[in-house]
Each structure stands twice: as structure tokens, then as C-alpha cells.
GROMACS .gro file of C-alpha atoms in nm:
model
  156
    1MET     CA    1   0.151  -0.117  -1.644
    2LYS     CA    2  -0.098  -0.161  -1.362
    3VAL     CA    3  -0.099  -0.144  -0.982
    4SER     CA    4  -0.112  -0.524  -0.970
    5ASP     CA    5   0.234  -0.532  -1.135
    6ILE     CA    6   0.379  -0.326  -0.849
    7LEU     CA    7   0.207  -0.535  -0.582
    8ARG     CA    8   0.338  -0.855  -0.738
    9VAL     CA    9   0.698  -0.730  -0.709
   10LYS     CA   10   0.653  -0.556  -0.375
   11GLY     CA   11   0.497  -0.843  -0.183
   12GLY     CA   12   0.200  -0.859   0.049
   13THR     CA   13   0.312  -0.733   0.390
   14LEU     CA   14   0.043  -0.500   0.527
   15TYR     CA   15   0.048  -0.284   0.837
   16THR     CA   16  -0.280  -0.156   0.975
   17ILE     CA   17  -0.411   0.009   1.289
   18SER     CA   18  -0.756   0.083   1.422
   19PRO     CA   19  -0.878   0.441   1.459
   20ASP     CA   20  -0.923   0.418   1.838
   21GLN     CA   21  -0.558   0.322   1.900
   22PRO     CA   22  -0.322   0.574   2.057
   23LEU     CA   23  -0.103   0.766   1.814
   24ILE     CA   24   0.206   0.657   2.009
   25GLN     CA   25   0.127   0.296   1.916
   26ALA     CA   26   0.106   0.395   1.548
   27VAL     CA   27   0.435   0.584   1.569
   28THR     CA   28   0.602   0.287   1.737
   29THR     CA   29   0.472   0.047   1.469
   30MET     CA   30   0.592   0.279   1.194
   31ALA     CA   31   0.937   0.317   1.353
   32ASP     CA   32   0.977  -0.054   1.434
   33ASN     CA   33   0.892  -0.157   1.078
   34ASP     CA   34   1.063   0.136   0.901
   35ILE     CA   35   0.744   0.233   0.719
   36GLY     CA   36   0.594   0.570   0.637
   37SER     CA   37   0.226   0.485   0.660
   38LEU     CA   38  -0.040   0.274   0.823
   39VAL     CA   39  -0.379   0.189   0.679
   40VAL     CA   40  -0.651   0.264   0.933
   41MET     CA   41  -0.907  -0.017   0.939
   42ASP     CA   42  -1.226  -0.045   1.143
   43HIS     CA   43  -1.416  -0.376   1.145
   44GLY     CA   44  -1.260  -0.476   0.813
   45ASP     CA   45  -1.328  -0.145   0.637
   46LEU     CA   46  -1.072   0.113   0.531
   47VAL     CA   47  -1.151   0.432   0.723
   48GLY     CA   48  -0.831   0.630   0.681
   49MET     CA   49  -0.461   0.655   0.619
   50LEU     CA   50  -0.196   0.766   0.865
   51THR     CA   51   0.137   0.885   0.730
   52PHE     CA   52   0.438   1.049   0.886
   53ARG     CA   53   0.299   1.380   0.753
   54GLU     CA   54  -0.010   1.361   0.980
   55VAL     CA   55   0.203   1.241   1.272
   56ILE     CA   56   0.445   1.534   1.241
   57GLN     CA   57   0.161   1.785   1.207
   58SER     CA   58   0.000   1.647   1.522
   59VAL     CA   59   0.324   1.650   1.722
   60VAL     CA   60   0.398   2.009   1.619
   61LYS     CA   61   0.041   2.113   1.704
   62ASN     CA   62   0.080   1.955   2.052
   63GLY     CA   63   0.407   2.130   2.131
   64GLY     CA   64   0.631   1.837   2.043
   65ILE     CA   65   0.437   1.577   2.241
   66VAL     CA   66   0.244   1.279   2.105
   67GLY     CA   67   0.041   1.264   2.425
   68SER     CA   68  -0.285   1.069   2.441
   69THR     CA   69  -0.395   1.156   2.088
   70GLN     CA   70  -0.587   0.884   1.906
   71VAL     CA   71  -0.519   0.784   1.545
   72GLN     CA   72  -0.869   0.890   1.432
   73SER     CA   73  -0.807   1.252   1.530
   74VAL     CA   74  -0.506   1.293   1.300
   75MET     CA   75  -0.556   1.041   1.014
   76ASP     CA   76  -0.658   1.133   0.660
   77ASP     CA   77  -1.017   1.009   0.660
   78HIS     CA   78  -1.055   1.038   0.280
   79PRO     CA   79  -0.740   0.877   0.137
   80LEU     CA   80  -0.691   0.819  -0.231
   81THR     CA   81  -0.734   0.454  -0.325
   82ALA     CA   82  -0.659   0.243  -0.628
   83THR     CA   83  -0.757  -0.100  -0.749
   84PRO     CA   84  -0.513  -0.360  -0.882
   85GLU     CA   85  -0.641  -0.275  -1.232
   86THR     CA   86  -0.566   0.098  -1.207
   87GLU     CA   87  -0.306   0.210  -1.460
   88ILE     CA   88   0.020   0.343  -1.317
   89ASP     CA   89  -0.009   0.668  -1.515
   90GLU     CA   90  -0.345   0.735  -1.346
   91VAL     CA   91  -0.198   0.658  -1.002
   92ARG     CA   92   0.089   0.894  -1.070
   93ARG     CA   93  -0.151   1.174  -1.168
   94MET     CA   94  -0.368   1.114  -0.861
   95MET     CA   95  -0.073   1.109  -0.623
   96LEU     CA   96   0.080   1.422  -0.772
   97GLY     CA   97  -0.255   1.602  -0.766
   98ARG     CA   98  -0.305   1.541  -0.392
   99HIS     CA   99   0.063   1.536  -0.289
  100ALA     CA  100   0.000   1.182  -0.164
  101ARG     CA  101   0.295   0.959  -0.090
  102TYR     CA  102   0.097   0.643  -0.012
  103MET     CA  103  -0.213   0.486  -0.161
  104PRO     CA  104  -0.409   0.185  -0.035
  105VAL     CA  105  -0.505  -0.069  -0.299
  106ILE     CA  106  -0.859  -0.205  -0.257
  107THR     CA  107  -1.055  -0.476  -0.436
  108GLN     CA  108  -1.421  -0.428  -0.348
  109ARG     CA  109  -1.376  -0.394   0.031
  110THR     CA  110  -1.057  -0.599   0.067
  111LEU     CA  111  -0.723  -0.429   0.133
  112MET     CA  112  -0.473  -0.573  -0.116
  113GLY     CA  113  -0.172  -0.360  -0.028
  114VAL     CA  114  -0.026  -0.012  -0.018
  115ILE     CA  115   0.183   0.148  -0.288
  116SER     CA  116   0.410   0.445  -0.235
  117PHE     CA  117   0.514   0.719  -0.471
  118TYR     CA  118   0.859   0.556  -0.461
  119ASP     CA  119   0.705   0.228  -0.583
  120VAL     CA  120   0.537   0.410  -0.872
  121ALA     CA  121   0.852   0.603  -0.966
  122LYS     CA  122   1.063   0.286  -0.952
  123ALA     CA  123   0.815   0.098  -1.173
  124VAL     CA  124   0.818   0.379  -1.430
  125VAL     CA  125   1.200   0.400  -1.433
  126ASP     CA  126   1.235   0.021  -1.455
  127SER     CA  127   0.991   0.013  -1.746
  128GLN     CA  128   1.175   0.293  -1.925
  129ASP     CA  129   1.511   0.121  -1.866
  130PHE     CA  130   1.376  -0.202  -2.014
  131GLU     CA  131   1.235  -0.019  -2.316
  132ASN     CA  132   1.565   0.167  -2.360
  133ARG     CA  133   1.765  -0.161  -2.352
  134MET     CA  134   1.528  -0.318  -2.605
  135LEU     CA  135   1.559  -0.019  -2.840
  136LYS     CA  136   1.938  -0.023  -2.815
  137ALA     CA  137   1.945  -0.397  -2.887
  138TYR     CA  138   1.717  -0.341  -3.186
  139ILE     CA  139   1.939  -0.064  -3.321
  140ARG     CA  140   2.256  -0.266  -3.262
  141ASP     CA  141   2.106  -0.561  -3.454
  142TRP     CA  142   1.970  -0.343  -3.736
  143PRO     CA  143   1.997  -0.534  -4.062
  144VAL     CA  144   2.255  -0.398  -4.300
  145ASP     CA  145   2.148  -0.339  -4.661
  146GLU     CA  146   2.452  -0.482  -4.844
  147SER     CA  147   2.345  -0.358  -5.189
  148ARG     CA  148   2.334  -0.003  -5.056
  149ASP     CA  149   2.679  -0.043  -4.898
  150GLU     CA  150   2.819  -0.159  -5.233
  151GLN     CA  151   2.672   0.145  -5.409
  152THR     CA  152   2.818   0.393  -5.163
  153SER     CA  153   3.163   0.229  -5.153
  154ALA     CA  154   3.205   0.167  -5.528
  155PRO     CA  155   3.480   0.376  -5.691
  156THR     CA  156   3.367   0.638  -5.938
   0.00000   0.00000   0.00000
């Protein structure tokens, strides 16, 4: 399974913000759209990732106030990225290794989407459920060897 499989199911809604925007605008966008991350784009290039983790760290650091902080001062400026062709197992390893919950998907320089750890976990579980159902159907439809049944049930 590849990242493109998740994006196909998830859809193409993208939320971005520029690095010079106030953090309060990012927080409002995240709250209004019930999302946990924003991709930070500058002149069409990915320059960072802002998640609720960075927002909370900034608010705590500023004594509970968002204030006039700009996105660029709190964003992750080296986010993990994937391509649509990246295998899900590799994405899972990368996300676990960096404790990342969100990963932008890039083709060359074009933002294709964002996948979350939830998306990856759901894809893995769905795949395992499908495989499990197929195996159970195969076992249920297992051909019976009638000659063997006759041998074991014949009186002695």
C-alpha cells in the first residue's frame, strides 16, 4: 500500500498558511476546520509544518498567551515529507521515529496533501481486516477431500 492510496480515500482538501501570518490566525483556522495541522507555504514552496504541538508549546512558553507571535517562529521548519509513491510501512517507520503526527505529501515541489498518523493506522487496520476476511472466506470454502472422509469414517 502506498501514500497515494490514502490520499485517494481521504480527498484533496488542503489547509495552508504563510510563515509571516500571526499564530492566532493559524489557531483560528485549525479550530474552525477541526484540523491538527497546517502546511506552511511561502511562494509555492513548503517551508514548514505547524501542528497543535508547536502551538501548545508556544502558548505555554508565552505564559498562556498567543500574543503577536508569527507562524515562522514556532513552526517545524524541517518536517518529514512523503511522495505519493512512498510505501505505508516506510511512512509508519518515519512517523514513529520522529513522533510525527502529520506528514505533507509532495510531488516534486507540488503539495498533494497531508496524511496523519491516524490515516496511516486506519489504512493498515483496513488492509488487515480485508486480508482477514479473505483468509476466513478461503478457509470456509476449503475443498473437502471426499476419499479421505470415506477412509476415516469407514467401519473397521
